[in-house]
């Protein structure tokens, strides 16, 4: 999109020292001796004229550079004019003024020696990747003005002006007719003017254009199958076949990303196989890339969880193989959009040098490709100095599979996927041009055909090398497949390297490519995020921001209790299992809510068990800080057998939690915020303290001394002042787990609504909303309310949301957070589809004008938008009857009752809304968000008899101590940084129109991979249940209390069969992290036998 408005750029200028002639020979500069006039006067006059001209040219150029550093770069293109600019001088440095639990202090902020001493006293958690003194030094540096002359592309401005056209580009449907970077019939030196013809073949490794073919296999830790099922049926074999193939030929390479899988494979290997892996790593044949536990989502994940999953992966590599193999290059090919928070994390905490990304809006890719900006320095919006710039490679084409990575024509590239039929079992090429075995008879034609694609792709970049990924989802599963790919490509490489001047092609790794290309040109700078992603037409991936919202909440609950345990002194080793379950869910088909129903349940079971484990740790460590609680724990509970436990509980993994401690009970609460005071009722709880209080901690209604009570509609109970509240829904007939496709917007049917306490509590059969006003001692011009929604969406093709509005002239500007760390600014586009105006909201959304700001803070991630001035839409849940053709093969119909708490803040004052200003959160909002997401941990005796899940009768007198929703770590929020604490083939339609049968299935065009749906999976989806073997494996066995002994005996027989599989796996050396699951499975089995009378 937008390419028709861009000026065409010429070829890369010669980089040799000095100008050259057409034939490559150096031109001699003309001087006075070459002047045509013979008399000295003419010569002198000519010299004076030349001097004057040069003088004015130099001054004009200097003035233009000064202007460039003070105002946006000018362009004849409207989109480029708004999108490319040189930064102004940095704003005045700010001090750190918030809590000291910061895990990512803002770089370039001053901090006083007293503050530094205070932090040294209070921070009690440092790890392998945390160096407190180094962090303080970073935050003490003053920001200098930006004198960077490189072109700067601000994505916030680019996406607000880019036409987003979708013109047919030919074989590259979303691009244009790309020409090769240079002709293979001439030498590279002659084509680029680097050398003369006579020495074109000299110094092959020094000046040759390099092509790195990088084999890989993208292995999702859960999607159509569970993590365990994928490992046993596919991933284990992939790693084994790759290791064997690499060991057979030292020229072969491979990269691996997901350490969750590799660690399991490693645990099962004998020492001789481990030594082979160490040798391959040492020889740089095998390379870890990113090295996190998973390849994480970047829209819904919180910064703290992103960091934990990186720590778990890197720690495992360092401790089991060696710290020298911990990667410094990132590989992120499948997340559905990208946030600048992750590059900052990788650069600041893990010393990364460069990263690769793929899923960016096709129109944005095209625009950047036209400018040759597909490789850039990714800069934080709050970092004018560029201290945390990350060199980034953006893949140009539609997908990361082989047809879309060798070059612009997928019908050609698919012919070089030697795993496809008839050579392999990975399916036919959709373009009916299948691969051929490379022989002496066809190697020349095949080599030039492939090289042409590589050089066309190279023309989109500025460096002296091109990267060609070679892989897809779950590839290299057999030795035959691996050998076929490596052998056929090596024959092509050998021919090219022997017969084509100026080019060298080889198998390579990600680090080899980046080391070759970095420093060979001056990249531009890009700022901002790459949301919302679209892969084709108007298909925007904005649905997954809200899909399976219950599980997004469960994710934050686990995150919150892990944080609380760490603040109590628990170590990484103590929390290894919960941290790894949290890490696993950060996978881009986990927290996104885009997995199949059995996989969703598996993730939930893992997190549920991890939460229970962590709560046990919390209770024990709370006892160490309170003698009365310690005594109660030693006594083991009252005479009736009750014991101290977490008050907030649920009876199963995907079930809404309840406070099982009653009003009037004495309970113990712990404040995990070391430098913040939280309250329970009238009791103030200092940071790090465990105190005894009487419930409840909060009640629906206004504060005792309210400045002005809110106003409600008498019929519906909706708030009308200071915030207007509307319950709404989208009635749709398209869309699925990934895509939001709006249909008709309707008000929610309020028939049968009951209004209590004047409007503070409103309930229908499926919705319940409670409002708790909070004290805001900061100013009379501040209102703070908690809106607590409990909903149970069971009606198909509905997307429920609440619209909150205020008297604010927002002029289309809308602000959201990125991973609870950065901020993003959006400008509403009425010329684009509604689904493109929905963005991720991990924690925060805001609108403002010069006098008022409306801020909404959330306990968990969901989608949000501002489709109308002065309003914010907050998605609560979505239920879809159909699949959206992205490979999942099902809709979203496993909804459960879900609780969401928003903290809504209206501030009146003076706010900077100028276009050049960076949005930043106020200290009050920061403190409120901090307490919302790090509430009091509450333990006591369970006094309620049962859990109730009916929205109609559910008691919801909550408090900030409930553990039903998790919490991101937050710290200081100075300036524009929110700190935290410590289809899948674009040719499907075209080919179908030509009568070509193509399976349009999600992450890959291969029917045998993610798009395949075998009979077993179909049965699972039909039954909407977990098979017995699966249940036994994950400790999810439900003890049937029915009196029907026949039914119970049937369950027992299923358990017995499943346990035989479990025992067999254990005998094979099951990793220790599953020992607790085995224990629970056996306990459940024994309980079921007892109930069945066996």
PDB file of C-alpha atoms in Angstrom, residues 651-846:
ATOM      1  CA  UNK A 651     -12.685 -25.707  41.975  1.00  0.00           C
ATOM      2  CA  UNK A 652     -11.018 -26.344  38.605  1.00  0.00           C
ATOM      3  CA  UNK A 653      -8.582 -24.737  36.207  1.00  0.00           C
ATOM      4  CA  UNK A 654     -11.035 -22.927  33.917  1.00  0.00           C
ATOM      5  CA  UNK A 655     -13.458 -21.843  36.601  1.00  0.00           C
ATOM      6  CA  UNK A 656     -14.003 -18.380  38.049  1.00  0.00           C
ATOM      7  CA  UNK A 657     -12.524 -18.003  41.529  1.00  0.00           C
ATOM      8  CA  UNK A 658     -14.399 -17.120  44.731  1.00  0.00           C
ATOM      9  CA  UNK A 659     -13.392 -15.779  48.112  1.00  0.00           C
ATOM     10  CA  UNK A 660     -13.844 -18.776  50.397  1.00  0.00           C
ATOM     11  CA  UNK A 661     -13.139 -16.670  53.483  1.00  0.00           C
ATOM     12  CA  UNK A 662     -16.318 -14.986  54.765  1.00  0.00           C
ATOM     13  CA  UNK A 663     -17.014 -11.417  55.791  1.00  0.00           C
ATOM     14  CA  UNK A 664     -16.141 -11.036  59.458  1.00  0.00           C
ATOM     15  CA  UNK A 665     -13.351 -13.623  59.245  1.00  0.00           C
ATOM     16  CA  UNK A 666      -9.910 -12.766  60.524  1.00  0.00           C
ATOM     17  CA  UNK A 667      -7.370 -13.420  57.764  1.00  0.00           C
ATOM     18  CA  UNK A 668      -3.727 -12.651  57.068  1.00  0.00           C
ATOM     19  CA  UNK A 669      -2.743 -10.388  54.178  1.00  0.00           C
ATOM     20  CA  UNK A 670       0.656  -9.684  52.620  1.00  0.00           C
ATOM     21  CA  UNK A 671       1.588  -6.578  50.629  1.00  0.00           C
ATOM     22  CA  UNK A 672       4.123  -7.536  47.907  1.00  0.00           C
ATOM     23  CA  UNK A 673       4.820  -3.896  46.994  1.00  0.00           C
ATOM     24  CA  UNK A 674       7.821  -3.118  49.160  1.00  0.00           C
ATOM     25  CA  UNK A 675       7.507   0.673  48.940  1.00  0.00           C
ATOM     26  CA  UNK A 676       3.766   1.082  48.739  1.00  0.00           C
ATOM     27  CA  UNK A 677       1.032   1.058  51.339  1.00  0.00           C
ATOM     28  CA  UNK A 678      -2.146  -0.860  50.519  1.00  0.00           C
ATOM     29  CA  UNK A 679      -5.342  -0.972  52.530  1.00  0.00           C
ATOM     30  CA  UNK A 680      -7.825  -3.602  53.618  1.00  0.00           C
ATOM     31  CA  UNK A 681     -10.858  -1.872  55.051  1.00  0.00           C
ATOM     32  CA  UNK A 682      -9.433   0.687  57.479  1.00  0.00           C
ATOM     33  CA  UNK A 683      -6.135  -1.158  57.947  1.00  0.00           C
ATOM     34  CA  UNK A 684      -3.037   0.118  56.184  1.00  0.00           C
ATOM     35  CA  UNK A 685      -0.610  -2.628  55.177  1.00  0.00           C
ATOM     36  CA  UNK A 686       2.949  -1.498  54.637  1.00  0.00           C
ATOM     37  CA  UNK A 687       5.086  -2.975  51.912  1.00  0.00           C
ATOM     38  CA  UNK A 688       6.532  -6.374  52.693  1.00  0.00           C
ATOM     39  CA  UNK A 689       4.408  -6.779  55.835  1.00  0.00           C
ATOM     40  CA  UNK A 690       2.059  -9.600  56.869  1.00  0.00           C
ATOM     41  CA  UNK A 691      -0.798  -8.398  59.087  1.00  0.00           C
ATOM     42  CA  UNK A 692      -4.069  -9.783  60.406  1.00  0.00           C
ATOM     43  CA  UNK A 693      -7.248  -8.034  59.230  1.00  0.00           C
ATOM     44  CA  UNK A 694     -11.003  -8.509  59.297  1.00  0.00           C
ATOM     45  CA  UNK A 695     -12.886  -9.009  56.020  1.00  0.00           C
ATOM     46  CA  UNK A 696     -14.148  -7.509  53.813  1.00  0.00           C
ATOM     47  CA  UNK A 697     -11.362  -5.387  52.414  1.00  0.00           C
ATOM     48  CA  UNK A 698     -13.744  -3.455  50.170  1.00  0.00           C
ATOM     49  CA  UNK A 699     -17.447  -3.087  49.453  1.00  0.00           C
ATOM     50  CA  UNK A 700     -19.438  -1.891  46.449  1.00  0.00           C
ATOM     51  CA  UNK A 701     -20.427   1.749  46.679  1.00  0.00           C
ATOM     52  CA  UNK A 702     -18.938   5.176  47.268  1.00  0.00           C
ATOM     53  CA  UNK A 703     -16.138   6.031  49.647  1.00  0.00           C
ATOM     54  CA  UNK A 704     -17.130   7.256  53.097  1.00  0.00           C
ATOM     55  CA  UNK A 705     -16.398  10.871  52.272  1.00  0.00           C
ATOM     56  CA  UNK A 706     -17.086  11.198  48.574  1.00  0.00           C
ATOM     57  CA  UNK A 707     -16.383  14.552  46.908  1.00  0.00           C
ATOM     58  CA  UNK A 708     -19.342  13.982  44.617  1.00  0.00           C
ATOM     59  CA  UNK A 709     -21.090  10.674  44.253  1.00  0.00           C
ATOM     60  CA  UNK A 710     -21.391   9.294  40.722  1.00  0.00           C
ATOM     61  CA  UNK A 711     -24.730   9.443  38.957  1.00  0.00           C
ATOM     62  CA  UNK A 712     -26.572   6.452  37.450  1.00  0.00           C
ATOM     63  CA  UNK A 713     -29.445   5.920  35.061  1.00  0.00           C
ATOM     64  CA  UNK A 714     -32.527   5.055  37.096  1.00  0.00           C
ATOM     65  CA  UNK A 715     -33.712   2.280  34.758  1.00  0.00           C
ATOM     66  CA  UNK A 716     -30.564   0.534  33.611  1.00  0.00           C
ATOM     67  CA  UNK A 717     -28.193   1.379  36.452  1.00  0.00           C
ATOM     68  CA  UNK A 718     -25.529   2.483  33.967  1.00  0.00           C
ATOM     69  CA  UNK A 719     -23.202   5.210  35.235  1.00  0.00           C
ATOM     70  CA  UNK A 720     -23.844   8.545  33.504  1.00  0.00           C
ATOM     71  CA  UNK A 721     -21.423  10.806  35.449  1.00  0.00           C
ATOM     72  CA  UNK A 722     -18.482  11.362  35.549  1.00  0.00           C
ATOM     73  CA  UNK A 723     -18.262   8.505  33.088  1.00  0.00           C
ATOM     74  CA  UNK A 724     -20.909   7.336  30.674  1.00  0.00           C
ATOM     75  CA  UNK A 725     -21.153   3.537  30.666  1.00  0.00           C
ATOM     76  CA  UNK A 726     -22.693   1.523  27.813  1.00  0.00           C
ATOM     77  CA  UNK A 727     -22.931  -2.254  27.436  1.00  0.00           C
ATOM     78  CA  UNK A 728     -22.655  -3.228  23.793  1.00  0.00           C
ATOM     79  CA  UNK A 729     -22.064  -6.185  21.495  1.00  0.00           C
ATOM     80  CA  UNK A 730     -20.956  -6.936  17.969  1.00  0.00           C
ATOM     81  CA  UNK A 731     -23.230  -9.427  16.228  1.00  0.00           C
ATOM     82  CA  UNK A 732     -21.032 -11.090  13.620  1.00  0.00           C
ATOM     83  CA  UNK A 733     -21.079 -13.920  11.098  1.00  0.00           C
ATOM     84  CA  UNK A 734     -17.366 -14.033  10.350  1.00  0.00           C
ATOM     85  CA  UNK A 735     -14.154 -14.089  12.280  1.00  0.00           C
ATOM     86  CA  UNK A 736     -12.503 -16.614  14.526  1.00  0.00           C
ATOM     87  CA  UNK A 737      -9.766 -16.951  17.111  1.00  0.00           C
ATOM     88  CA  UNK A 738      -7.418 -14.698  15.129  1.00  0.00           C
ATOM     89  CA  UNK A 739      -9.607 -12.329  13.104  1.00  0.00           C
ATOM     90  CA  UNK A 740     -12.145  -9.787  14.293  1.00  0.00           C
ATOM     91  CA  UNK A 741     -14.655  -9.106  11.515  1.00  0.00           C
ATOM     92  CA  UNK A 742     -17.299  -6.674  12.805  1.00  0.00           C
ATOM     93  CA  UNK A 743     -20.905  -7.095  11.806  1.00  0.00           C
ATOM     94  CA  UNK A 744     -23.647  -5.065  13.431  1.00  0.00           C
ATOM     95  CA  UNK A 745     -23.071  -3.096  16.631  1.00  0.00           C
ATOM     96  CA  UNK A 746     -25.985  -3.375  19.039  1.00  0.00           C
ATOM     97  CA  UNK A 747     -26.712  -2.330  22.621  1.00  0.00           C
ATOM     98  CA  UNK A 748     -26.759  -5.250  25.018  1.00  0.00           C
ATOM     99  CA  UNK A 749     -30.287  -6.392  25.873  1.00  0.00           C
ATOM    100  CA  UNK A 750     -30.931  -5.032  29.363  1.00  0.00           C
ATOM    101  CA  UNK A 751     -34.241  -6.889  29.760  1.00  0.00           C
ATOM    102  CA  UNK A 752     -34.679  -8.162  33.280  1.00  0.00           C
ATOM    103  CA  UNK A 753     -31.899  -5.983  34.690  1.00  0.00           C
ATOM    104  CA  UNK A 754     -31.776  -5.565  38.445  1.00  0.00           C
ATOM    105  CA  UNK A 755     -30.274  -2.418  39.933  1.00  0.00           C
ATOM    106  CA  UNK A 756     -28.918  -2.421  43.488  1.00  0.00           C
ATOM    107  CA  UNK A 757     -27.393   0.270  45.685  1.00  0.00           C
ATOM    108  CA  UNK A 758     -28.572   2.975  43.319  1.00  0.00           C
ATOM    109  CA  UNK A 759     -26.532   1.594  40.423  1.00  0.00           C
ATOM    110  CA  UNK A 760     -23.303   0.459  42.079  1.00  0.00           C
ATOM    111  CA  UNK A 761     -24.408  -3.136  41.389  1.00  0.00           C
ATOM    112  CA  UNK A 762     -26.204  -4.074  38.161  1.00  0.00           C
ATOM    113  CA  UNK A 763     -27.054  -7.580  37.030  1.00  0.00           C
ATOM    114  CA  UNK A 764     -28.672  -9.467  34.169  1.00  0.00           C
ATOM    115  CA  UNK A 765     -28.702 -13.213  33.575  1.00  0.00           C
ATOM    116  CA  UNK A 766     -25.284 -13.148  31.921  1.00  0.00           C
ATOM    117  CA  UNK A 767     -23.694  -9.889  33.110  1.00  0.00           C
ATOM    118  CA  UNK A 768     -22.925  -8.544  36.542  1.00  0.00           C
ATOM    119  CA  UNK A 769     -21.192  -5.242  37.123  1.00  0.00           C
ATOM    120  CA  UNK A 770     -20.039  -3.830  40.454  1.00  0.00           C
ATOM    121  CA  UNK A 771     -18.480  -0.406  41.060  1.00  0.00           C
ATOM    122  CA  UNK A 772     -16.188   0.372  43.977  1.00  0.00           C
ATOM    123  CA  UNK A 773     -15.141   3.985  44.422  1.00  0.00           C
ATOM    124  CA  UNK A 774     -11.590   4.460  45.636  1.00  0.00           C
ATOM    125  CA  UNK A 775     -10.111   7.236  47.694  1.00  0.00           C
ATOM    126  CA  UNK A 776      -8.135   9.713  45.639  1.00  0.00           C
ATOM    127  CA  UNK A 777      -6.333  11.976  48.048  1.00  0.00           C
ATOM    128  CA  UNK A 778      -4.184  13.482  45.337  1.00  0.00           C
ATOM    129  CA  UNK A 779      -6.683  16.119  44.251  1.00  0.00           C
ATOM    130  CA  UNK A 780     -10.328  17.042  44.213  1.00  0.00           C
ATOM    131  CA  UNK A 781     -10.028  16.893  40.415  1.00  0.00           C
ATOM    132  CA  UNK A 782      -9.501  13.138  40.355  1.00  0.00           C
ATOM    133  CA  UNK A 783     -12.109  10.352  40.334  1.00  0.00           C
ATOM    134  CA  UNK A 784     -11.127   6.698  40.651  1.00  0.00           C
ATOM    135  CA  UNK A 785     -13.525   3.769  40.301  1.00  0.00           C
ATOM    136  CA  UNK A 786     -13.139   0.015  39.957  1.00  0.00           C
ATOM    137  CA  UNK A 787     -15.555  -1.473  37.405  1.00  0.00           C
ATOM    138  CA  UNK A 788     -15.798  -5.218  38.033  1.00  0.00           C
ATOM    139  CA  UNK A 789     -17.482  -7.209  35.258  1.00  0.00           C
ATOM    140  CA  UNK A 790     -18.491 -10.839  35.598  1.00  0.00           C
ATOM    141  CA  UNK A 791     -19.888 -12.267  32.401  1.00  0.00           C
ATOM    142  CA  UNK A 792     -20.785 -15.650  30.981  1.00  0.00           C
ATOM    143  CA  UNK A 793     -20.954 -15.459  27.184  1.00  0.00           C
ATOM    144  CA  UNK A 794     -22.705 -18.524  25.741  1.00  0.00           C
ATOM    145  CA  UNK A 795     -24.380 -17.039  22.663  1.00  0.00           C
ATOM    146  CA  UNK A 796     -22.556 -17.726  19.408  1.00  0.00           C
ATOM    147  CA  UNK A 797     -21.109 -15.061  17.103  1.00  0.00           C
ATOM    148  CA  UNK A 798     -21.148 -12.356  19.736  1.00  0.00           C
ATOM    149  CA  UNK A 799     -18.366 -10.043  20.839  1.00  0.00           C
ATOM    150  CA  UNK A 800     -19.214  -8.286  24.102  1.00  0.00           C
ATOM    151  CA  UNK A 801     -17.657  -4.986  25.058  1.00  0.00           C
ATOM    152  CA  UNK A 802     -18.266  -2.005  27.299  1.00  0.00           C
ATOM    153  CA  UNK A 803     -17.911   1.584  26.090  1.00  0.00           C
ATOM    154  CA  UNK A 804     -16.772   4.171  28.636  1.00  0.00           C
ATOM    155  CA  UNK A 805     -16.986   7.830  27.626  1.00  0.00           C
ATOM    156  CA  UNK A 806     -16.184  11.226  29.080  1.00  0.00           C
ATOM    157  CA  UNK A 807     -16.448  14.840  27.966  1.00  0.00           C
ATOM    158  CA  UNK A 808     -13.110  14.762  26.147  1.00  0.00           C
ATOM    159  CA  UNK A 809     -12.270  16.121  22.712  1.00  0.00           C
ATOM    160  CA  UNK A 810      -9.738  13.418  21.862  1.00  0.00           C
ATOM    161  CA  UNK A 811      -9.611  14.271  18.131  1.00  0.00           C
ATOM    162  CA  UNK A 812      -9.097  10.639  17.166  1.00  0.00           C
ATOM    163  CA  UNK A 813      -5.949  10.169  19.272  1.00  0.00           C
ATOM    164  CA  UNK A 814      -5.839   7.077  21.447  1.00  0.00           C
ATOM    165  CA  UNK A 815      -3.075   5.695  23.682  1.00  0.00           C
ATOM    166  CA  UNK A 816      -2.419   2.102  24.728  1.00  0.00           C
ATOM    167  CA  UNK A 817       0.410   0.339  26.488  1.00  0.00           C
ATOM    168  CA  UNK A 818       2.820  -2.205  25.059  1.00  0.00           C
ATOM    169  CA  UNK A 819       3.526  -5.121  27.402  1.00  0.00           C
ATOM    170  CA  UNK A 820       3.032  -2.933  30.485  1.00  0.00           C
ATOM    171  CA  UNK A 821       6.223  -1.131  29.520  1.00  0.00           C
ATOM    172  CA  UNK A 822       5.930   1.234  26.554  1.00  0.00           C
ATOM    173  CA  UNK A 823       3.119   3.356  25.166  1.00  0.00           C
ATOM    174  CA  UNK A 824       1.668   3.417  21.676  1.00  0.00           C
ATOM    175  CA  UNK A 825      -0.336   6.245  20.108  1.00  0.00           C
ATOM    176  CA  UNK A 826      -2.986   5.623  17.463  1.00  0.00           C
ATOM    177  CA  UNK A 827      -4.879   8.026  15.224  1.00  0.00           C
ATOM    178  CA  UNK A 828      -8.333   6.879  14.199  1.00  0.00           C
ATOM    179  CA  UNK A 829      -8.704   6.192  10.485  1.00  0.00           C
ATOM    180  CA  UNK A 830     -12.305   6.403   9.251  1.00  0.00           C
ATOM    181  CA  UNK A 831     -11.109   5.328   5.789  1.00  0.00           C
ATOM    182  CA  UNK A 832      -9.951   1.938   7.115  1.00  0.00           C
ATOM    183  CA  UNK A 833     -12.093  -0.983   8.345  1.00  0.00           C
ATOM    184  CA  UNK A 834     -13.131  -1.019  11.986  1.00  0.00           C
ATOM    185  CA  UNK A 835     -11.105  -4.160  12.698  1.00  0.00           C
ATOM    186  CA  UNK A 836      -7.931  -2.238  11.864  1.00  0.00           C
ATOM    187  CA  UNK A 837      -8.702   0.233  14.663  1.00  0.00           C
ATOM    188  CA  UNK A 838      -8.641  -2.374  17.446  1.00  0.00           C
ATOM    189  CA  UNK A 839      -5.351  -2.684  19.351  1.00  0.00           C
ATOM    190  CA  UNK A 840      -3.860  -4.796  22.132  1.00  0.00           C
ATOM    191  CA  UNK A 841      -4.359  -3.531  25.666  1.00  0.00           C
ATOM    192  CA  UNK A 842      -2.150  -5.528  28.012  1.00  0.00           C
ATOM    193  CA  UNK A 843      -2.736  -3.058  30.831  1.00  0.00           C
ATOM    194  CA  UNK A 844      -3.662   0.508  29.848  1.00  0.00           C
ATOM    195  CA  UNK A 845      -5.732   2.697  27.532  1.00  0.00           C
ATOM    196  CA  UNK A 846      -6.270   6.458  27.617  1.00  0.00           C
TER     197      UNK A 846
END
